[in-house]
């Protein structure tokens, strides 16, 4: 049985029973419940009024068929999801993930995490997540467009700037958001800019939104290092993944004077001891949509590719897992610790397994959990909604400056909560408790919802 306070065990067992087989969701709930033992000591009323049970149950779950026609004239069918988890603090907010691994359990774990992450930002956004088992890889632009149009033909009736505001996640970037927005506009005959975030700059997107998740994660790591009188300057960094989060994490590490020596994709990883060439990485991943292994040939010399072992075996001072859930296991954490890692910040959602997190914590490694460390993306989505609502558009500098302030506040509230609960430096506890209490208090104020 997990390390959950015995008063919370029946709640956890109920979650297991009612969501059979949804292992990622179980894991996300377990991680939050482990932090809540201390909270129910201070707030016994949360047990009496079933608040925790209610928070673990999504407000609404939508599952739908997405039929579309491929370039060969064949009919394809995918499954679409939107889990509207919690709207106590604002409209449901969270990305859409298009990846063949997507199922209801994955979307539920992401929606659950998103609820607390969004609360942590201090902005008026509830939590939700959606997506499909559609695989955009190797699909033509036309196929991606027809898929997005069919997906939105069902989803639009559940959305709205005051109801539910999706954005991107894995497999959903500016191209997909554009097709989704175009179809929403046709179906509703409304130019409702605030219904989606991550839009192109020409039609209501926010500057710095693309960069925000990666930048924010590095700001968070910088804040953690500062508590020890350290900085990123001169640090060797490994960033897993090579998507939107990873690329802009690399960019910000460079700005802080660090050096990223390795990154990866699902086919393997590259190591470049002189520091990853960011321009080349962007060209390969954002323009050509190629595999990371192509970096080696294009770079010429100094780099190598490996599809054996793990990127976490590459010695580094700072690790930024930015690929996907459960990508960093206990043996990876042990390798990083052996090699002297001092800080880990989760750029992806739940990339470290619970065993890996425990190892980092017991060895005194600064550990920034996703809910806090990668909240800069959704926070900047909320800034996009703010600009849309006021029909305004801010400069890159202004938007990034706001992001930096938000990340510092998130860091400080996690640190203060951890301190107040007698666990200084425990950002997992700090993030879970701060996010939970904000959602819980809003729900309490609204009666039985
Ligand atoms: N998918 C991102 C996340 O995990 C962003 C969501 C959003 O901007 O709404 O937080």
Short mmCIF file of C-alpha atoms and ligand atoms in Angstrom, two decimals:
data_model
loop_
_atom_site.label_atom_id
_atom_site.label_comp_id
_atom_site.label_asym_id
_atom_site.label_seq_id
_atom_site.Cartn_x
_atom_site.Cartn_y
_atom_site.Cartn_z
CA UNK A 1 0.00 0.00 0.00
CA UNK A 2 1.27 3.55 -0.71
CA UNK A 3 2.46 6.05 1.92
CA UNK A 4 -0.93 7.65 2.38
CA UNK A 5 -2.37 8.71 5.75
CA UNK A 6 -4.69 5.93 6.93
CA UNK A 7 -7.68 8.29 7.01
CA UNK A 8 -7.21 8.81 3.27
CA UNK A 9 -6.77 5.16 2.32
CA UNK A 10 -10.53 4.54 1.78
CA UNK A 11 -10.59 7.52 -0.62
CA UNK A 12 -7.66 6.09 -2.56
CA UNK A 13 -9.21 2.62 -2.66
CA UNK A 14 -12.38 4.13 -4.01
CA UNK A 15 -10.42 5.89 -6.77
CA UNK A 16 -8.76 2.58 -7.69
CA UNK A 17 -12.09 0.77 -7.79
CA UNK A 18 -14.00 3.38 -9.77
CA UNK A 19 -11.22 3.98 -12.29
CA UNK A 20 -10.04 0.43 -12.84
CA UNK A 21 -6.96 0.04 -15.03
CA UNK A 22 -6.20 3.76 -15.25
CA UNK A 23 -2.69 3.44 -13.84
CA UNK A 24 -1.39 6.94 -14.62
CA UNK A 25 -4.45 8.45 -12.96
CA UNK A 26 -3.93 6.26 -9.88
CA UNK A 27 -0.32 7.41 -9.73
CA UNK A 28 -1.24 11.11 -9.94
CA UNK A 29 -3.90 10.76 -7.22
CA UNK A 30 -1.56 8.75 -5.00
CA UNK A 31 1.11 11.46 -5.25
CA UNK A 32 -1.33 14.16 -4.18
CA UNK A 33 -2.93 12.10 -1.38
CA UNK A 34 0.54 11.38 0.04
CA UNK A 35 0.89 15.12 0.61
CA UNK A 36 -2.56 15.62 2.12
CA UNK A 37 -2.05 13.79 5.43
CA UNK A 38 -0.74 17.00 6.94
CA UNK A 39 -3.61 19.05 5.50
CA UNK A 40 -6.41 17.02 7.07
CA UNK A 41 -4.72 17.54 10.44
CA UNK A 42 -5.30 21.28 10.01
CA UNK A 43 -8.59 20.99 8.08
CA UNK A 44 -10.56 18.00 9.41
CA UNK A 45 -13.65 19.46 7.69
CA UNK A 46 -12.27 18.30 4.31
CA UNK A 47 -12.91 14.73 5.45
CA UNK A 48 -16.42 15.39 6.78
CA UNK A 49 -17.70 17.04 3.62
CA UNK A 50 -16.13 14.62 1.11
CA UNK A 51 -14.05 17.40 -0.42
CA UNK A 52 -11.16 15.16 -1.36
CA UNK A 53 -13.50 12.58 -2.93
CA UNK A 54 -15.16 15.33 -4.95
CA UNK A 55 -11.80 16.72 -6.14
CA UNK A 56 -10.77 13.24 -7.33
CA UNK A 57 -13.91 12.91 -9.47
CA UNK A 58 -13.94 14.89 -12.75
CA UNK A 59 -16.92 17.21 -13.16
CA UNK A 60 -17.52 15.89 -16.67
CA UNK A 61 -15.88 13.39 -19.06
CA UNK A 62 -16.57 13.50 -22.78
CA UNK A 63 -15.53 10.67 -25.10
CA UNK A 64 -16.38 10.81 -28.79
CA UNK A 65 -15.80 9.32 -32.23
CA UNK A 66 -13.60 11.26 -34.65
CA UNK A 67 -14.09 10.00 -38.22
CA UNK A 68 -11.98 11.49 -41.03
CA UNK A 69 -10.81 10.69 -44.54
CA UNK A 70 -7.08 10.15 -45.21
CA UNK A 71 -5.17 11.09 -48.36
CA UNK A 72 -5.96 7.70 -49.93
CA UNK A 73 -9.67 8.18 -49.49
CA UNK A 74 -9.79 5.66 -46.65
CA UNK A 75 -11.98 6.38 -43.64
CA UNK A 76 -10.06 6.55 -40.37
CA UNK A 77 -11.55 6.53 -36.89
CA UNK A 78 -9.97 7.92 -33.75
CA UNK A 79 -11.27 8.49 -30.26
CA UNK A 80 -11.52 12.02 -28.84
CA UNK A 81 -11.50 12.98 -25.15
CA UNK A 82 -12.11 16.01 -23.01
CA UNK A 83 -12.05 15.62 -19.25
CA UNK A 84 -13.43 18.75 -17.58
CA UNK A 85 -11.93 18.18 -14.18
CA UNK A 86 -12.60 21.16 -11.99
CA UNK A 87 -14.06 24.62 -12.58
CA UNK A 88 -13.98 26.02 -9.03
CA UNK A 89 -11.35 28.65 -9.88
CA UNK A 90 -12.27 29.43 -13.49
CA UNK A 91 -13.20 27.87 -16.83
CA UNK A 92 -11.66 24.45 -17.49
CA UNK A 93 -8.19 25.05 -18.87
CA UNK A 94 -5.62 22.63 -20.21
CA UNK A 95 -4.10 21.28 -23.37
CA UNK A 96 -5.01 18.69 -25.98
CA UNK A 97 -2.64 15.78 -26.57
CA UNK A 98 -2.59 13.94 -29.91
CA UNK A 99 -0.55 10.76 -29.47
CA UNK A 100 -1.26 7.08 -30.14
CA UNK A 101 -0.83 6.28 -26.41
CA UNK A 102 -3.72 8.54 -25.38
CA UNK A 103 -6.53 6.90 -23.39
CA UNK A 104 -8.97 8.08 -20.75
CA UNK A 105 -6.59 7.28 -17.87
CA UNK A 106 -3.83 9.44 -19.34
CA UNK A 107 -6.18 12.34 -19.99
CA UNK A 108 -7.58 12.02 -16.47
CA UNK A 109 -4.13 12.08 -14.87
CA UNK A 110 -3.25 15.14 -16.92
CA UNK A 111 -6.54 16.88 -16.02
CA UNK A 112 -6.10 16.10 -12.34
CA UNK A 113 -2.55 17.51 -12.32
CA UNK A 114 -3.67 20.49 -14.36
CA UNK A 115 -6.25 21.45 -11.73
CA UNK A 116 -3.59 21.95 -9.04
CA UNK A 117 -1.04 23.41 -11.45
CA UNK A 118 -3.51 26.01 -12.62
CA UNK A 119 -4.45 26.84 -9.02
CA UNK A 120 -0.75 27.33 -8.26
CA UNK A 121 -0.42 29.96 -10.97
CA UNK A 122 -2.80 32.14 -8.95
CA UNK A 123 -4.77 32.86 -12.13
CA UNK A 124 -8.52 32.36 -12.64
CA UNK A 125 -8.41 29.01 -14.43
CA UNK A 126 -9.91 25.63 -13.60
CA UNK A 127 -8.46 22.34 -14.81
CA UNK A 128 -9.15 20.13 -17.82
CA UNK A 129 -7.36 18.10 -20.45
CA UNK A 130 -8.22 16.42 -23.71
CA UNK A 131 -6.85 14.81 -26.80
CA UNK A 132 -6.98 11.83 -29.07
CA UNK A 133 -5.14 8.65 -29.97
CA UNK A 134 -4.53 10.25 -33.38
CA UNK A 135 -0.87 10.19 -34.42
CA UNK A 136 0.07 13.34 -36.35
CA UNK A 137 3.50 11.91 -37.21
CA UNK A 138 3.85 11.07 -40.92
CA UNK A 139 0.43 12.54 -41.65
CA UNK A 140 0.14 15.22 -44.36
CA UNK A 141 -1.00 18.75 -43.55
CA UNK A 142 -4.31 18.00 -45.22
CA UNK A 143 -4.86 14.93 -43.06
CA UNK A 144 -4.01 16.83 -39.87
CA UNK A 145 -6.44 19.58 -40.91
CA UNK A 146 -9.30 17.17 -41.65
CA UNK A 147 -8.68 15.38 -38.38
CA UNK A 148 -8.71 18.66 -36.42
CA UNK A 149 -11.90 19.78 -38.17
CA UNK A 150 -13.66 16.53 -37.33
CA UNK A 151 -12.39 16.64 -33.73
CA UNK A 152 -13.72 20.18 -33.28
CA UNK A 153 -17.04 19.33 -34.94
CA UNK A 154 -17.88 17.42 -31.77
CA UNK A 155 -15.85 19.32 -29.20
CA UNK A 156 -17.04 22.85 -30.02
CA UNK A 157 -20.34 22.41 -28.16
CA UNK A 158 -18.45 21.83 -24.90
CA UNK A 159 -16.11 24.84 -25.23
CA UNK A 160 -16.28 28.60 -24.76
CA UNK A 161 -14.12 31.36 -23.33
CA UNK A 162 -16.11 31.15 -20.07
CA UNK A 163 -16.57 27.38 -20.22
CA UNK A 164 -13.53 25.46 -21.37
CA UNK A 165 -10.37 26.73 -23.06
CA UNK A 166 -8.07 24.10 -24.62
CA UNK A 167 -4.49 24.63 -25.81
CA UNK A 168 -1.64 22.43 -27.03
CA UNK A 169 0.25 19.54 -25.48
CA UNK A 170 2.23 16.70 -27.10
CA UNK A 171 1.36 16.55 -30.83
CA UNK A 172 -0.66 19.77 -30.75
CA UNK A 173 1.18 22.98 -31.66
CA UNK A 174 0.43 26.18 -33.56
CA UNK A 175 -0.60 24.32 -36.73
CA UNK A 176 -3.22 22.18 -34.96
CA UNK A 177 -4.51 25.07 -32.83
CA UNK A 178 -4.98 27.07 -36.05
CA UNK A 179 -7.11 24.34 -37.68
CA UNK A 180 -9.09 23.87 -34.46
CA UNK A 181 -9.75 27.59 -34.09
CA UNK A 182 -10.78 27.94 -37.73
CA UNK A 183 -13.33 25.15 -37.37
CA UNK A 184 -14.68 26.54 -34.06
CA UNK A 185 -15.15 29.92 -35.74
CA UNK A 186 -17.07 28.38 -38.66
CA UNK A 187 -19.30 26.26 -36.46
CA UNK A 188 -20.22 29.03 -34.03
CA UNK A 189 -20.00 32.05 -36.34
CA UNK A 190 -18.21 33.83 -33.51
CA UNK A 191 -14.72 35.29 -33.38
CA UNK A 192 -14.16 34.12 -29.84
CA UNK A 193 -10.39 34.51 -29.52
CA UNK A 194 -10.31 33.43 -25.87
CA UNK A 195 -11.68 29.94 -26.58
CA UNK A 196 -8.25 28.49 -27.38
CA UNK A 197 -4.73 29.47 -26.39
CA UNK A 198 -1.44 28.85 -28.12
CA UNK A 199 -2.85 30.63 -31.19
CA UNK A 200 -0.70 32.15 -33.92
CA UNK A 201 0.42 35.73 -33.23
CA UNK A 202 -1.50 37.08 -36.24
CA UNK A 203 -4.91 35.99 -34.87
CA UNK A 204 -4.79 36.54 -31.11
CA UNK A 205 -1.88 34.48 -29.83
CA UNK A 206 0.36 35.76 -27.08
CA UNK A 207 4.00 36.53 -27.51
CA UNK A 208 6.18 34.22 -25.39
CA UNK A 209 3.47 31.52 -25.16
CA UNK A 210 5.49 29.14 -27.34
CA UNK A 211 8.57 29.63 -25.19
CA UNK A 212 6.77 29.83 -21.84
CA UNK A 213 6.79 26.22 -20.61
CA UNK A 214 10.50 25.67 -21.23
CA UNK A 215 11.48 29.15 -20.08
CA UNK A 216 9.33 28.85 -16.96
CA UNK A 217 10.87 25.51 -15.99
CA UNK A 218 14.34 27.03 -16.12
CA UNK A 219 13.19 30.08 -14.13
CA UNK A 220 11.86 27.67 -11.51
CA UNK A 221 15.14 25.73 -11.37
CA UNK A 222 17.03 29.02 -11.07
CA UNK A 223 14.84 29.94 -8.07
CA UNK A 224 15.50 26.58 -6.41
CA UNK A 225 19.25 26.96 -6.95
CA UNK A 226 19.15 30.47 -5.49
CA UNK A 227 17.90 29.08 -2.16
CA UNK A 228 21.29 27.35 -1.95
CA UNK A 229 23.23 30.38 -3.10
CA UNK A 230 23.87 28.70 -6.47
CA UNK A 231 22.94 29.49 -10.09
CA UNK A 232 22.79 27.90 -13.54
CA UNK A 233 25.91 29.71 -14.63
CA UNK A 234 28.50 27.20 -15.78
CA UNK A 235 26.26 24.19 -15.06
CA UNK A 236 26.12 21.10 -17.28
CA UNK A 237 22.50 20.35 -18.08
CA UNK A 238 20.66 17.40 -19.65
CA UNK A 239 17.22 18.10 -21.11
CA UNK A 240 15.27 15.06 -22.29
CA UNK A 241 12.87 15.39 -25.20
CA UNK A 242 13.27 17.78 -28.13
CA UNK A 243 9.78 19.19 -28.50
CA UNK A 244 8.45 22.60 -27.60
CA UNK A 245 9.26 22.36 -23.87
CA UNK A 246 12.78 20.99 -24.36
CA UNK A 247 13.81 23.43 -27.08
CA UNK A 248 12.92 26.53 -25.09
CA UNK A 249 14.38 25.06 -21.92
CA UNK A 250 17.68 24.78 -23.83
CA UNK A 251 17.33 28.38 -24.98
CA UNK A 252 16.85 29.67 -21.43
CA UNK A 253 19.65 27.53 -19.97
CA UNK A 254 21.97 29.15 -22.51
CA UNK A 255 20.77 32.61 -21.46
CA UNK A 256 21.50 31.77 -17.82
CA UNK A 257 25.06 30.74 -18.76
CA UNK A 258 24.57 26.97 -18.51
CA UNK A 259 25.37 24.38 -21.18
CA UNK A 260 22.98 21.67 -22.39
CA UNK A 261 25.02 18.64 -23.40
CA UNK A 262 22.28 16.13 -24.30
CA UNK A 263 18.69 15.85 -25.42
CA UNK A 264 16.53 13.09 -26.87
CA UNK A 265 13.46 11.88 -28.74
CA UNK A 266 11.63 8.56 -28.73
CA UNK A 267 14.30 7.03 -31.00
CA UNK A 268 17.32 7.78 -28.75
CA UNK A 269 19.51 10.64 -27.56
CA UNK A 270 22.32 12.89 -28.76
CA UNK A 271 25.30 14.11 -26.78
CA UNK A 272 27.24 17.20 -27.76
CA UNK A 273 29.84 18.09 -25.16
CA UNK A 274 30.46 21.49 -26.64
CA UNK A 275 26.80 22.35 -26.01
CA UNK A 276 23.76 21.56 -28.17
CA UNK A 277 23.57 23.82 -31.24
CA UNK A 278 20.15 25.35 -30.63
CA UNK A 279 19.73 26.75 -34.14
CA UNK A 280 20.32 23.31 -35.60
CA UNK A 281 18.01 21.64 -33.08
CA UNK A 282 15.22 24.07 -33.96
CA UNK A 283 15.79 23.52 -37.68
CA UNK A 284 15.57 19.72 -37.30
CA UNK A 285 12.59 19.61 -34.95
CA UNK A 286 10.50 22.70 -35.71
CA UNK A 287 11.13 23.16 -39.44
CA UNK A 288 12.03 19.78 -40.92
CA UNK A 289 10.14 17.65 -38.33
CA UNK A 290 12.98 15.09 -38.45
CA UNK A 291 14.48 12.67 -35.93
CA UNK A 292 17.07 13.81 -33.38
CA UNK A 293 19.64 11.39 -34.87
CA UNK A 294 19.87 13.70 -37.91
CA UNK A 295 21.60 16.24 -35.66
CA UNK A 296 24.87 14.29 -35.75
CA UNK A 297 25.31 14.31 -39.54
CA UNK A 298 24.22 17.93 -39.89
CA UNK A 299 26.48 19.09 -37.06
CA UNK A 300 29.52 17.52 -38.72
CA UNK A 301 31.65 16.73 -35.67
CA UNK A 302 31.63 16.72 -31.88
CA UNK A 303 28.29 14.98 -31.36
CA UNK A 304 27.09 11.39 -31.22
CA UNK A 305 23.75 9.60 -31.22
CA UNK A 306 22.82 6.56 -29.15
CA UNK A 307 19.72 4.42 -29.09
CA UNK A 308 21.02 2.27 -26.24
CA UNK A 309 20.96 3.06 -22.55
CA UNK A 310 19.44 6.25 -21.22
CA UNK A 311 20.07 9.96 -21.61
CA UNK A 312 20.15 10.10 -17.78
CA UNK A 313 23.49 8.27 -17.76
CA UNK A 314 25.13 11.40 -19.19
CA UNK A 315 26.78 13.21 -16.25
CA UNK A 316 25.19 16.57 -15.44
CA UNK A 317 24.56 19.06 -12.63
CA UNK A 318 20.96 19.76 -13.59
CA UNK A 319 18.37 17.46 -15.20
CA UNK A 320 15.24 18.68 -16.97
CA UNK A 321 12.99 15.76 -17.98
CA UNK A 322 10.84 17.30 -20.71
CA UNK A 323 9.66 14.36 -22.82
CA UNK A 324 6.69 12.54 -21.29
CA UNK A 325 5.25 10.78 -18.22
CA UNK A 326 7.30 8.13 -16.40
CA UNK A 327 10.40 8.61 -18.55
CA UNK A 328 12.80 8.83 -15.59
CA UNK A 329 12.92 5.71 -13.38
CA UNK A 330 14.61 4.82 -10.10
CA UNK A 331 17.73 3.50 -11.87
CA UNK A 332 17.97 6.74 -13.87
CA UNK A 333 17.64 8.77 -10.66
CA UNK A 334 20.42 6.64 -9.10
CA UNK A 335 22.68 7.29 -12.11
CA UNK A 336 22.04 11.03 -11.92
CA UNK A 337 22.72 11.08 -8.16
CA UNK A 338 25.92 9.06 -8.64
CA UNK A 339 27.05 11.63 -11.19
CA UNK A 340 26.40 14.51 -8.79
CA UNK A 341 23.11 16.04 -9.99
CA UNK A 342 22.07 18.97 -7.76
CA UNK A 343 18.70 19.97 -9.21
CA UNK A 344 15.90 18.37 -11.21
CA UNK A 345 12.96 20.33 -12.69
CA UNK A 346 10.11 18.54 -14.45
CA UNK A 347 9.39 20.17 -17.82
CA UNK A 348 7.01 17.37 -18.86
CA UNK A 349 3.99 16.24 -16.84
CA UNK A 350 4.89 13.54 -14.25
CA UNK A 351 8.11 12.46 -16.03
CA UNK A 352 9.69 11.04 -12.84
CA UNK A 353 8.30 7.87 -11.30
CA UNK A 354 7.41 8.07 -7.58
CA UNK A 355 10.47 5.93 -6.74
CA UNK A 356 12.73 8.33 -8.65
CA UNK A 357 11.21 11.33 -6.83
CA UNK A 358 11.79 9.68 -3.45
CA UNK A 359 15.43 9.01 -4.33
CA UNK A 360 16.02 12.64 -5.30
CA UNK A 361 14.39 13.84 -2.12
CA UNK A 362 16.20 11.46 0.20
CA UNK A 363 19.54 12.43 -1.36
CA UNK A 364 18.88 16.15 -0.94
CA UNK A 365 18.59 16.90 -4.67
CA UNK A 366 16.47 20.01 -5.30
CA UNK A 367 13.34 18.63 -6.99
CA UNK A 368 10.75 20.82 -8.75
CA UNK A 369 7.58 18.83 -9.56
CA UNK A 370 5.77 19.46 -12.84
CA UNK A 371 2.75 21.14 -11.27
CA UNK A 372 5.03 23.95 -10.16
CA UNK A 373 8.02 23.80 -12.49
CA UNK A 374 6.16 23.62 -15.81
CA UNK A 375 3.24 25.89 -14.87
CA UNK A 376 4.69 28.72 -16.95
CA UNK A 377 3.00 27.39 -20.09
CA UNK A 378 -0.52 27.47 -18.78
CA UNK A 379 0.17 30.70 -16.87
CA UNK A 380 1.07 32.36 -20.18
CA UNK A 381 -2.09 30.84 -21.67
CA UNK A 382 -3.97 32.73 -18.98
CA UNK A 383 -2.06 35.87 -20.02
CA UNK A 384 -3.19 35.16 -23.59
CA UNK A 385 -6.82 34.98 -22.38
CA UNK A 386 -6.28 38.27 -20.56
CA UNK A 387 -4.97 39.94 -23.74
CA UNK A 388 -7.86 38.50 -25.77
CA UNK A 389 -10.43 39.74 -23.25
CA UNK A 390 -9.04 43.26 -23.39
CA UNK A 391 -8.38 43.08 -27.17
CA UNK A 392 -4.78 43.92 -26.44
CA UNK A 393 -1.41 42.46 -27.37
CA UNK A 394 1.67 42.91 -25.23
CA UNK A 395 5.33 42.94 -26.22
CA UNK A 396 7.51 39.89 -25.77
CA UNK A 397 9.46 41.64 -23.01
CA UNK A 398 6.35 42.55 -21.03
CA UNK A 399 4.87 39.06 -21.34
CA UNK A 400 8.10 37.34 -20.38
CA UNK A 401 8.59 39.69 -17.45
CA UNK A 402 5.13 38.68 -16.17
CA UNK A 403 6.01 35.01 -16.65
CA UNK A 404 9.19 35.48 -14.60
CA UNK A 405 7.22 37.08 -11.75
CA UNK A 406 4.61 34.30 -11.83
CA UNK A 407 7.31 31.61 -11.67
CA UNK A 408 8.94 33.31 -8.71
CA UNK A 409 5.60 33.52 -6.90
CA UNK A 410 4.90 29.84 -7.57
CA UNK A 411 8.33 28.94 -6.26
CA UNK A 412 7.91 31.06 -3.16
CA UNK A 413 4.43 29.81 -2.31
CA UNK A 414 5.57 26.17 -2.64
CA UNK A 415 8.62 26.90 -0.48
CA UNK A 416 6.57 28.75 2.16
CA UNK A 417 3.93 26.02 2.35
CA UNK A 418 6.60 23.32 2.67
CA UNK A 419 8.17 25.31 5.49
CA UNK A 420 4.82 25.86 7.23
CA UNK A 421 4.10 22.13 7.09
CA UNK A 422 7.48 21.27 8.61
CA UNK A 423 9.07 19.99 5.40
CA UNK A 424 11.41 22.76 4.21
CA UNK A 425 12.66 22.30 0.66
CA UNK A 426 9.96 19.74 -0.18
CA UNK A 427 8.48 21.31 -3.31
CA UNK A 428 6.29 18.26 -3.96
CA UNK A 429 4.45 18.78 -0.69
CA UNK A 430 4.49 22.55 -1.18
CA UNK A 431 2.94 22.35 -4.66
CA UNK A 432 0.34 19.71 -3.84
CA UNK A 433 -0.83 21.39 -0.65
CA UNK A 434 -0.89 24.94 -2.02
CA UNK A 435 -2.80 23.90 -5.16
CA UNK A 436 -5.16 21.64 -3.24
CA UNK A 437 -6.04 24.19 -0.56
CA UNK A 438 -6.86 26.88 -3.16
CA UNK A 439 -9.23 24.58 -5.05
CA UNK A 440 -10.71 23.22 -1.82
CA UNK A 441 -11.42 26.67 -0.39
CA UNK A 442 -13.18 27.82 -3.55
CA UNK A 443 -15.29 24.65 -3.58
CA UNK A 444 -16.15 25.06 0.11
CA UNK A 445 -17.35 28.59 -0.54
CA UNK A 446 -19.68 27.41 -3.32
CA UNK A 447 -21.58 24.80 -1.32
CA UNK A 448 -21.81 21.17 -2.36
CA UNK A 449 -20.46 21.25 -5.90
N1 LIG B 1 -0.41 21.39 -21.96
C1 LIG B 1 0.19 22.41 -21.15
C2 LIG B 1 0.29 21.95 -19.72
O1 LIG B 1 0.51 20.80 -19.47
C3 LIG B 1 -0.46 23.78 -21.33
C4 LIG B 1 -1.92 23.85 -21.13
C5 LIG B 1 -2.51 25.22 -21.48
O2 LIG B 1 -1.80 26.13 -21.87
O3 LIG B 1 -3.73 25.33 -21.33
O4 LIG B 1 0.21 22.70 -18.77
#
